[in-house]
Every structure is written in structure tokens, then in C-alpha cells.
CSV table of C-alpha atoms and ligand atoms in Angstrom, one decimal:
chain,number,residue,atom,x,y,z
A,613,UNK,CA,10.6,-2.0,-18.5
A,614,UNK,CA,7.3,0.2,-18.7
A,615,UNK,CA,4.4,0.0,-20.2
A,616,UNK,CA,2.7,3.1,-21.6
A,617,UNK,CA,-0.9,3.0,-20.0
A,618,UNK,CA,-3.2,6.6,-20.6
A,619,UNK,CA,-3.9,7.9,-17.5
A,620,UNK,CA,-1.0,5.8,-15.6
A,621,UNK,CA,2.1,8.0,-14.8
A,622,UNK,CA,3.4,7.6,-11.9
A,623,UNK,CA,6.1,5.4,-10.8
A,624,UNK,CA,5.2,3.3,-7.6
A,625,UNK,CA,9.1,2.9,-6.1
A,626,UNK,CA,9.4,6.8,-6.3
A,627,UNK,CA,6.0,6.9,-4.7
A,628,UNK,CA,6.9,4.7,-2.2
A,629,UNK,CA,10.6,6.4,-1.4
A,630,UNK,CA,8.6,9.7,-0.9
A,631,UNK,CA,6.1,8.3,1.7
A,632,UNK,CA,9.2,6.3,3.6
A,633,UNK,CA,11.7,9.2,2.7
A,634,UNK,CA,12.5,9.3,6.9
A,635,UNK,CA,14.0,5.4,7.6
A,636,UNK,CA,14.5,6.5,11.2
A,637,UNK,CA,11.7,7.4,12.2
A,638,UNK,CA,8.7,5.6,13.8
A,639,UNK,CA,6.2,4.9,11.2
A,640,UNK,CA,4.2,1.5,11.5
A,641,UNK,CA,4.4,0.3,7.8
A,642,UNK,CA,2.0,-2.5,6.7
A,643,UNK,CA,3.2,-3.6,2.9
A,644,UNK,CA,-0.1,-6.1,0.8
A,645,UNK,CA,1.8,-9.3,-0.7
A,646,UNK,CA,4.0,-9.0,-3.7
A,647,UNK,CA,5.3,-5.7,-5.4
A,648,UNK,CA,4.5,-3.6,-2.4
A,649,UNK,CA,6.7,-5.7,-0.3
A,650,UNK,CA,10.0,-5.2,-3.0
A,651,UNK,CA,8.7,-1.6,-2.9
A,652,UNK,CA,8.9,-0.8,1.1
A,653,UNK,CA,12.0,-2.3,0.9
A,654,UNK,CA,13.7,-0.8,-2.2
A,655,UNK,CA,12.9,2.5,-0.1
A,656,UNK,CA,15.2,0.7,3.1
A,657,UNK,CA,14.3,-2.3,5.0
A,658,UNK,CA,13.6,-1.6,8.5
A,659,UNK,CA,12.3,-3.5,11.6
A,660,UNK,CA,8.7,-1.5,11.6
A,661,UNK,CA,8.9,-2.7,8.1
A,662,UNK,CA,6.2,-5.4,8.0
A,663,UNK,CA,6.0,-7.3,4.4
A,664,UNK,CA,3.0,-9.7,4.1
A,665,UNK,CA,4.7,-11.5,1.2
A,666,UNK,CA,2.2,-13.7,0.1
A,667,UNK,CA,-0.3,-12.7,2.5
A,668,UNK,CA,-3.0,-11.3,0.2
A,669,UNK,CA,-6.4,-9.6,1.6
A,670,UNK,CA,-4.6,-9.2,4.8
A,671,UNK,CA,-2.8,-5.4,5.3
A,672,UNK,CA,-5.9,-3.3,5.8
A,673,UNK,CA,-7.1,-5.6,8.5
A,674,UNK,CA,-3.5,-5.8,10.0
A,675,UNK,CA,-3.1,-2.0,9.8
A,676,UNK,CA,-6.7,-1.3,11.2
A,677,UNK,CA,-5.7,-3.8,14.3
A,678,UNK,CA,-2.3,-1.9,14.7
A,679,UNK,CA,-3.9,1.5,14.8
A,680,UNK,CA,-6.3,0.5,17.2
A,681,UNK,CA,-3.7,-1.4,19.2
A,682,UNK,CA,-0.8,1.6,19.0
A,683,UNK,CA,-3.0,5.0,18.8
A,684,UNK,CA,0.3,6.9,19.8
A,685,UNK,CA,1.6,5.7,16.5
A,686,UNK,CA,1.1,6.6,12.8
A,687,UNK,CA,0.2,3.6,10.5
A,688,UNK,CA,0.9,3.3,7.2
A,689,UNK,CA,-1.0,0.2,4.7
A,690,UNK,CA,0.8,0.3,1.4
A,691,UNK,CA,-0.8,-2.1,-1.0
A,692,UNK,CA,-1.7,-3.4,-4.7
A,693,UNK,CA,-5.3,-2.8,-6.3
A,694,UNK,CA,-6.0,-6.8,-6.5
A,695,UNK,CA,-5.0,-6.9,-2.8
A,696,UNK,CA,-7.8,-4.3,-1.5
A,697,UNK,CA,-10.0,-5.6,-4.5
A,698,UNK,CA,-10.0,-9.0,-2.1
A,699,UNK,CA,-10.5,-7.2,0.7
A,700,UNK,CA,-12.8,-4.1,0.6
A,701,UNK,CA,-14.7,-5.6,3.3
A,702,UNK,CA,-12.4,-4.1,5.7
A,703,UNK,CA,-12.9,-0.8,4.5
A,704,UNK,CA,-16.3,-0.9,5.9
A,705,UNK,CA,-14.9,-1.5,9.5
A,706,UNK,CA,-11.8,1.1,8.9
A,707,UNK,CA,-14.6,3.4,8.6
A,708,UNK,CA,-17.2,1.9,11.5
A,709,UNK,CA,-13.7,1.9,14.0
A,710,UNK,CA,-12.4,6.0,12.7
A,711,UNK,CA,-9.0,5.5,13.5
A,712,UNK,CA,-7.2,8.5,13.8
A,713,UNK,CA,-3.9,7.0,13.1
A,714,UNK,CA,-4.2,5.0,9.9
A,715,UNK,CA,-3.3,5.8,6.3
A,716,UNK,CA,-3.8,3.3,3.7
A,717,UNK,CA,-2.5,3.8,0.1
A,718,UNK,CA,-3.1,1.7,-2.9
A,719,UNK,CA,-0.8,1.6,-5.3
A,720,UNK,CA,-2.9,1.1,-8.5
A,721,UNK,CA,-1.5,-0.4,-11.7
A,722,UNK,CA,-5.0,-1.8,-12.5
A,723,UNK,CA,-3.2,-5.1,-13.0
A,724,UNK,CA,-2.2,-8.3,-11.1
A,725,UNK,CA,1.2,-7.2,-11.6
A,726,UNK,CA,3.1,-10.2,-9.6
A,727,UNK,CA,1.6,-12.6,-11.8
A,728,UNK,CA,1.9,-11.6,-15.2
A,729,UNK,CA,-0.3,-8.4,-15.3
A,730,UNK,CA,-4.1,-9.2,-15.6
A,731,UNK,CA,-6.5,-6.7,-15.8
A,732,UNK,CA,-8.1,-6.3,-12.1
A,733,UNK,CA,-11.3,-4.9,-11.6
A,734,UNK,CA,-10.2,-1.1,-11.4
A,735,UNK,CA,-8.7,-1.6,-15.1
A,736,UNK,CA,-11.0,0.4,-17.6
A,737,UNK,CA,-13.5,-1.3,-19.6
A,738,UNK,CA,-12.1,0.3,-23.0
A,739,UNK,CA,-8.5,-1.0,-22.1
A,740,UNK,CA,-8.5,-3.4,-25.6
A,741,UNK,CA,-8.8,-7.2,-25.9
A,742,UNK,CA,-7.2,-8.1,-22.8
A,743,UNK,CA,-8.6,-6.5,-20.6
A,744,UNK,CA,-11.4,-7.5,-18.3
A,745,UNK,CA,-11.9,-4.5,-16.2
A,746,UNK,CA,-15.2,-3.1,-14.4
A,747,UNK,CA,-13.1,0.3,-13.8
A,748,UNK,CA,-13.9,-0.1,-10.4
A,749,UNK,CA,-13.2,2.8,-8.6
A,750,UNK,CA,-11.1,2.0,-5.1
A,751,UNK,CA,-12.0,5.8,-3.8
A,752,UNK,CA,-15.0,5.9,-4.2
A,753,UNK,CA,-15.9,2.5,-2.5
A,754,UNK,CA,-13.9,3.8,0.2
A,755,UNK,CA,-15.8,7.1,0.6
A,756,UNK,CA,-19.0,5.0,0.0
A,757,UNK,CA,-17.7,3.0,3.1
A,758,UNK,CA,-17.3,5.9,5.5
A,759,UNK,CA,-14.2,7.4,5.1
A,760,UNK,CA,-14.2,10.5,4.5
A,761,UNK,CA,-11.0,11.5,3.6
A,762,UNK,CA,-10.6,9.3,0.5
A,763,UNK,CA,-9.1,10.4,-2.7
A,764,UNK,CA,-7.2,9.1,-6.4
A,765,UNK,CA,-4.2,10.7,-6.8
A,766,UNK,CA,-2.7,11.0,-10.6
A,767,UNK,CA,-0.1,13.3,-11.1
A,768,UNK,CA,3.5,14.0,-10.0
A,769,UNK,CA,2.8,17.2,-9.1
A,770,UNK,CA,0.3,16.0,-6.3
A,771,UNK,CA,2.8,13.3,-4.4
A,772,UNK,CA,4.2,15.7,-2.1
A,773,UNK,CA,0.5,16.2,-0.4
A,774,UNK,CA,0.1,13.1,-0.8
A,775,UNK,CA,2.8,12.4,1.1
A,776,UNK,CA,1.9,15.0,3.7
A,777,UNK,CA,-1.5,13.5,4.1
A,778,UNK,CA,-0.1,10.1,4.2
A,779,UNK,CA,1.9,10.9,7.8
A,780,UNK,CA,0.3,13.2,8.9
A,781,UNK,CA,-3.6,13.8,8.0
A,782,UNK,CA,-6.3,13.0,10.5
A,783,UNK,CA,-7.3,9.7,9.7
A,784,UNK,CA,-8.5,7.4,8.7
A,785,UNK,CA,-7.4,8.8,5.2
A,786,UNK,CA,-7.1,6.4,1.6
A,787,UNK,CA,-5.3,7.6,-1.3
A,788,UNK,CA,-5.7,5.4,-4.4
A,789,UNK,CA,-2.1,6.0,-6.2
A,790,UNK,CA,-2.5,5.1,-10.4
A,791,UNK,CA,0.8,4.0,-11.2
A,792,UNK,CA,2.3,2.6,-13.7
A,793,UNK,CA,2.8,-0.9,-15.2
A,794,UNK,CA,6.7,-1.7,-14.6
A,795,UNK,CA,8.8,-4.3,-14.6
A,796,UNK,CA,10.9,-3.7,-11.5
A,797,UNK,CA,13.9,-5.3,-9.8
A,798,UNK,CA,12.6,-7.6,-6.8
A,799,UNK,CA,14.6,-6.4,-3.6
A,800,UNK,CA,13.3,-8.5,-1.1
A,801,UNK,CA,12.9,-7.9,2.9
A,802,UNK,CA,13.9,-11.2,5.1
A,803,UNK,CA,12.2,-14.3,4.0
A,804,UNK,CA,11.1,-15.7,7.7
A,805,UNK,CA,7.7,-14.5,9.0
A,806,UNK,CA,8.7,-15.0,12.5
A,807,UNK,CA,11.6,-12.8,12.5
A,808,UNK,CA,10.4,-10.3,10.4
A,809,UNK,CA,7.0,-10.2,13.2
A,810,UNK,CA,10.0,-10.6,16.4
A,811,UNK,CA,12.0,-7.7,15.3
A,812,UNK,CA,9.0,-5.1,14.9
A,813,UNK,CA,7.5,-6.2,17.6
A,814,UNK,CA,10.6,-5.7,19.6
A,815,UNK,CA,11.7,-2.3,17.5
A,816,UNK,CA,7.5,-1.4,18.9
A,817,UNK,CA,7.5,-2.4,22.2
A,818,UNK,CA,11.3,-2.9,23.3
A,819,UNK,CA,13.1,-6.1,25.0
A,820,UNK,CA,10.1,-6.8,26.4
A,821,UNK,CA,8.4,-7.5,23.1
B,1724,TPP,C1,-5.1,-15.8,-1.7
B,1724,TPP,C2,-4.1,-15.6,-2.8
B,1724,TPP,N1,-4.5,-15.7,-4.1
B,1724,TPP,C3,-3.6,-15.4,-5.1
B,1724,TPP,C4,-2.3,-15.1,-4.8
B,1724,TPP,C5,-1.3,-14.9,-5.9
B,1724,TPP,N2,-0.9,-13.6,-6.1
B,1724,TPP,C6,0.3,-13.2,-5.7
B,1724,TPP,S1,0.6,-11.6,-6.1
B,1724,TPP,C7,-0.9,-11.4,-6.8
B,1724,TPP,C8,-1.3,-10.2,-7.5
B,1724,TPP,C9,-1.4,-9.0,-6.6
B,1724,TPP,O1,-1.9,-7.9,-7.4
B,1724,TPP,P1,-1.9,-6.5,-6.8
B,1724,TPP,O2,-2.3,-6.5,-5.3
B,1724,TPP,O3,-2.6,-5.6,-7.7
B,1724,TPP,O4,-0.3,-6.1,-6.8
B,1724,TPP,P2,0.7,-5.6,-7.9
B,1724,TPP,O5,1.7,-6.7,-8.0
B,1724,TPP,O6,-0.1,-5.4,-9.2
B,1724,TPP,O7,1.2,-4.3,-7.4
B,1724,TPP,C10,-1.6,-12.6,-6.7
B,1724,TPP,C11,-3.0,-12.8,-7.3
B,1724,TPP,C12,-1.9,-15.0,-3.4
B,1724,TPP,N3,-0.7,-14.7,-3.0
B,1724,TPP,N4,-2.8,-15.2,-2.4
């Protein structure tokens, strides 16, 4: 089921299967709580596959940590606008730590999708009755925070640079994605935070990990 927003045409699982088209290969892929974890995993789970589940506020941080931890690696944050809403904090020290190696994309339906589709703060003012938006602008606070390389991407004909700049693009770069409201099909990674952290770690760093 969709739900005909102006301005909102994009559809975050082909988004997603774009940016994780190569399931082999050795991209460090941070997913915020909810609907960004069904959508890594629609795309393939995979052991550098790490879902937050319910962990909300929490990816950008991760990713940043990652980056810094694994600068031969490419990381990847893909996450919901109410998730980096909680968090835009850590934007301030993506941009005070420059990591070459970090991507961060927010896939934004300007709604609490997972819990019935409330208007978050990026939603338009004008959006009718409902709505409760400040059309808070996720880029811009970005670029306001130091990096650089920050941008809203709306159209289909832009994903493939997005994609492009997502794996490869000096970072740190953050894309803002405006996609649409869906109802979508929950396709869920493992359940047990343990294993899901034991088997990237050891896909990362080997037996040893
Ligand atoms: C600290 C905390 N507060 C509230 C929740 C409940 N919660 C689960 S998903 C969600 C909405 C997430 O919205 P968004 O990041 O925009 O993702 P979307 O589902 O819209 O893609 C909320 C509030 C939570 N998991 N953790």
C-alpha cells in the first residue's frame, strides 16, 4: 500500500537494493531501528549486515566508531528520518572526526513509519490536519554541522549517483533520500543481537573475531 505524498517518489526498498546491489562484497552496513532493518534485508541478509532493530539514535554513532575503527573499509549508515531526528548530535562529531570512509543515507518518509506514520519534524508544515511538521531540513543541518558533502536527493533519475556517491565518494558524505510512505512486507534479519554482532565481527576480522 502507498500513500500519495507531493514531493515523495521514491521507493525506499528499490533505494536500498541499489545501494546493496553487490551482496558479496565488503561493505560495512549500519541499518537505524525498524523499516531500515526489513529494508537491508529485503536487499539480502548478510553477516556485515548489522540491523539495530530497536536501537533508535544509535547507527550514526555506530557507523562513525566503525569508520574510525576499520578506515580500509567503506561504511554505509542507512536510516529513518525520526532516527537521525534523535540523533543529529552525532552529526556534529561525523563532521569534527572527517571520516573518509563513511556514508550515511536517510531514508526520508517524513513519518514515524514503524509506528503508525506520524508526522516527524522534516514533514512540511502545509501537510493538512495531521501533520505536525517543522519541515526540518536533515541536509542542511548536516552541511550546517560540517559536512560538506551533504545533499536531498528526490528523483529516480538521480539514484544511480546516489548510489555511486554512497560507495564510493570521499567522505564523510549524507544523502537525505525523500521516499515514500509504504506499507511494506517486514522481512526480518536474525532476531538475537549477539549473533547478529558475532558473525560480522567474525565475517570483519576472521576466526579470530
Ligand atoms: C528510544 C526509542 N523510542 C521509540 C521507539 C519506538 N519506535 C520504533 S520505530 C520508530 C519510528 C522510526 O521512525 P523513522 O526512523 O523515521 O523510520 P521509518 O519507519 O519511518 O522508516 C519509533 C519511534 C524506539 N524503538 N526507541
Amino acid at each position: 500500500m502507498k500513500k500519495a505524498i507531493p514531493g515523495l517518489l521514491l521507493e525506499r526498498r528499490a533505494v536500498v537494493r541499489q545501494l546493496l546491489k553487490d551482496p558479496d562484497d565488503d561493505l560495512l552496513v549500519i541499518a537505524g531501528l525498524g523499516s531500515s532493518c526489513w529494508d537491508i534485508t529485503a536487499a539480502g541478509d548478510r553477516p556485515l549486515n548489522m540491523p539495530l532493530w530497536g536501537g533508535m539514535g544509535a547507527p550514526v554513532a555506530m557507523g562513525l566508531g566503525l569508520a574510525l575503527a576499520q578506515p580500509g573499509k567503506r561504511v554505509l549508515v542507512i536510516t529513518g528520518d525520526g532516527d537521525m531526528l534523535m540523533s543529529l548530535g552525532s552529526l556534529a562529531t561525523v563532521a569534527a572526526q572527517q571520516p573518509e570512509n563513511l556514508a550515511i543515507v536517510v531514508l526520508d518518509n517524513e513519518k514515524y513509519g514503524e509506528t503508525g506514520n506520524q508526522a516527524t519534524h522534516t514533514s512540511p508544515r502545509d501537510n493538512g490536519p495531521t501533520a505536525s511538521g517543522a519541515g526540518a531540513d536533515l541536509g542542511a543541518i548536516a552541511k550546517a554541522c560540517g559536512i560538506a558533502d551533504s545533499a536531498t536527493v528526490r528523483e529516480p533519475g538521480a539514484v544511480a549517483q546516489l548510489v555511486g556517491d554512497a560507495r564510493t565518494a570521499q567522505g564523510p558524505i549524507f544523502r537525505v533520500v525523500k521516499v515514500m510512505v509504504e506499507k511494506l512486507e517486514l522481512v526480518m534479519p536474525p532476531q538475537d543481537g549477539a549473533l547478529l554482532k558475532d558473525r560480522f565481527r567474525r565475517a570483519l576480522l576472521g576466526p579470530a573475531g
